[in-house]
Every structure is written in C-alpha cells, then in structure tokens.
mmCIF file of C-alpha atoms in Angstrom:
data_model
loop_
_atom_site.group_PDB
_atom_site.id
_atom_site.type_symbol
_atom_site.label_atom_id
_atom_site.label_comp_id
_atom_site.label_asym_id
_atom_site.label_seq_id
_atom_site.Cartn_x
_atom_site.Cartn_y
_atom_site.Cartn_z
ATOM 1 C CA MET A 1 7.019 -13.889 -35.732
ATOM 2 C CA ARG A 2 6.880 -12.889 -32.034
ATOM 3 C CA ALA A 3 4.888 -9.877 -30.943
ATOM 4 C CA ILE A 4 6.824 -7.079 -29.288
ATOM 5 C CA ARG A 5 5.447 -6.221 -25.866
ATOM 6 C CA LEU A 6 5.378 -2.430 -25.391
ATOM 7 C CA HIS A 7 4.072 -2.504 -21.815
ATOM 8 C CA PRO A 8 4.745 -4.919 -18.971
ATOM 9 C CA PRO A 9 1.833 -7.163 -18.038
ATOM 10 C CA PHE A 10 -0.557 -5.615 -15.525
ATOM 11 C CA ASP A 11 -0.160 -7.176 -12.092
ATOM 12 C CA HIS A 12 -3.693 -7.380 -10.666
ATOM 13 C CA GLY A 13 -3.992 -7.416 -6.895
ATOM 14 C CA ALA A 14 -5.861 -6.008 -3.905
ATOM 15 C CA ALA A 15 -5.652 -2.640 -2.166
ATOM 16 C CA LEU A 16 -6.561 -1.006 1.129
ATOM 17 C CA ARG A 17 -6.632 2.707 1.863
ATOM 18 C CA VAL A 18 -4.847 4.082 4.933
ATOM 19 C CA PRO A 19 -7.692 5.195 7.207
ATOM 20 C CA PRO A 20 -7.993 8.355 9.304
ATOM 21 C CA PRO A 21 -6.483 8.104 12.800
ATOM 22 C CA SER A 22 -9.925 7.904 14.438
ATOM 23 C CA ASP A 23 -11.017 4.765 12.507
ATOM 24 C CA LYS A 24 -9.743 2.089 14.913
ATOM 25 C CA SER A 25 -11.552 -0.785 13.189
ATOM 26 C CA SER A 26 -9.997 -0.025 9.797
ATOM 27 C CA TRP A 27 -6.550 0.311 11.401
ATOM 28 C CA ARG A 28 -6.920 -3.160 12.935
ATOM 29 C CA THR A 29 -7.864 -4.531 9.510
ATOM 30 C CA LEU A 30 -4.919 -2.778 7.838
ATOM 31 C CA TRP A 31 -2.381 -4.058 10.400
ATOM 32 C CA SER A 32 -3.773 -7.567 10.105
ATOM 33 C CA TRP A 33 -3.579 -7.423 6.294
ATOM 34 C CA LEU A 34 -0.009 -6.055 6.223
ATOM 35 C CA GLY A 35 1.360 -8.463 8.821
ATOM 36 C CA GLU A 36 5.140 -8.350 9.101
ATOM 37 C CA HIS A 37 5.464 -6.277 5.905
ATOM 38 C CA ALA A 38 4.905 -3.021 7.787
ATOM 39 C CA ARG A 39 5.554 -1.163 11.006
ATOM 40 C CA ALA A 40 4.332 2.011 12.651
ATOM 41 C CA ALA A 41 6.003 5.140 11.306
ATOM 42 C CA ALA A 42 7.549 7.738 13.611
ATOM 43 C CA GLU A 43 4.892 10.250 12.593
ATOM 44 C CA GLY A 44 1.382 9.618 13.872
ATOM 45 C CA ALA A 45 -1.251 7.811 11.799
ATOM 46 C CA ALA A 46 1.262 6.606 9.228
ATOM 47 C CA VAL A 47 2.655 3.189 8.364
ATOM 48 C CA GLN A 48 6.010 2.218 6.889
ATOM 49 C CA VAL A 49 5.469 -0.452 4.246
ATOM 50 C CA HIS A 50 8.225 -2.727 2.965
ATOM 51 C CA THR A 51 8.161 -2.586 -0.856
ATOM 52 C CA PRO A 52 10.544 -3.961 -3.515
ATOM 53 C CA GLU A 53 11.921 -0.406 -3.842
ATOM 54 C CA GLY A 54 12.575 -0.182 -0.082
ATOM 55 C CA PRO A 55 10.527 1.179 2.837
ATOM 56 C CA VAL A 56 7.793 3.685 1.915
ATOM 57 C CA ILE A 57 5.689 5.800 4.291
ATOM 58 C CA ALA A 58 1.922 5.598 3.682
ATOM 59 C CA ARG A 59 -0.302 8.233 5.266
ATOM 60 C CA CYS A 60 -4.034 8.708 5.563
ATOM 61 C CA GLY A 61 -5.585 8.653 2.081
ATOM 62 C CA ASP A 62 -2.781 6.642 0.446
ATOM 63 C CA TRP A 63 -3.493 3.243 -1.072
ATOM 64 C CA ILE A 64 -1.451 0.187 -0.124
ATOM 65 C CA VAL A 65 -1.572 -2.315 -2.964
ATOM 66 C CA LEU A 66 -0.793 -6.011 -2.668
ATOM 67 C CA SER A 67 0.143 -7.153 -6.151
ATOM 68 C CA HIS A 68 -0.491 -10.608 -7.540
ATOM 69 C CA SER A 69 3.220 -11.339 -7.138
ATOM 70 C CA GLY A 70 2.912 -10.818 -3.365
ATOM 71 C CA ASP A 71 4.711 -7.461 -3.156
ATOM 72 C CA PHE A 72 3.252 -4.389 -1.469
ATOM 73 C CA HIS A 73 3.308 -0.981 -3.182
ATOM 74 C CA VAL A 74 2.140 2.453 -2.026
ATOM 75 C CA ALA A 75 0.076 4.784 -4.221
ATOM 76 C CA HIS A 76 0.019 8.266 -2.697
ATOM 77 C CA GLY A 77 -3.386 9.900 -2.679
ATOM 78 C CA VAL A 78 -4.799 13.281 -1.863
ATOM 79 C CA ARG A 79 -4.420 14.147 1.816
ATOM 80 C CA THR A 80 -7.978 14.914 2.916
ATOM 81 C CA CYS A 81 -8.145 12.967 6.191
ATOM 82 C CA ASP A 82 -8.551 14.511 9.593
ATOM 83 C CA ALA A 83 -5.492 14.898 11.807
#
C-alpha cells in the first residue's frame, strides 16, 4: 500500500535578506547572487526578482530564497530598515 502524501516535499535552499540602502557591500553580494534573475526596481532600494509566479518586488527586510530546484522566491518581512 502506498502512503498518501499530505504535504509537498520541502525544497531546501539558501536565502539572502535585502539589505538597507546604505549597505553597499551587501547590495553587491545580493546582485552577484541574483545574476540575471533580477533587476533594479523603479522604487529605490528594491529589487525585482523573477520567480515562477512572475516578477516580485523585494524591499529592505524581505528574504530572497533560492530553492533547491533553482527557482527564486520572495518572503516578505517586516519593514524595519532605514530609508
């Protein structure tokens, strides 16, 4: 008898947090990590990430997750970064 799977398998991956606008070093790291999967958003200190669901805007404090399958996802966080 086969087991019934109630939840999809968890897709482990890596994540980076969108840094505050003043953190130039972390922005360089983020752009390098995202490569061609992202571009600068029209609003300052934000990045538009290409996800399987379409483009998503990630702002300071959001997490950008690279799943094991190679897709990027955005997890919106609390907005506590400086402007």
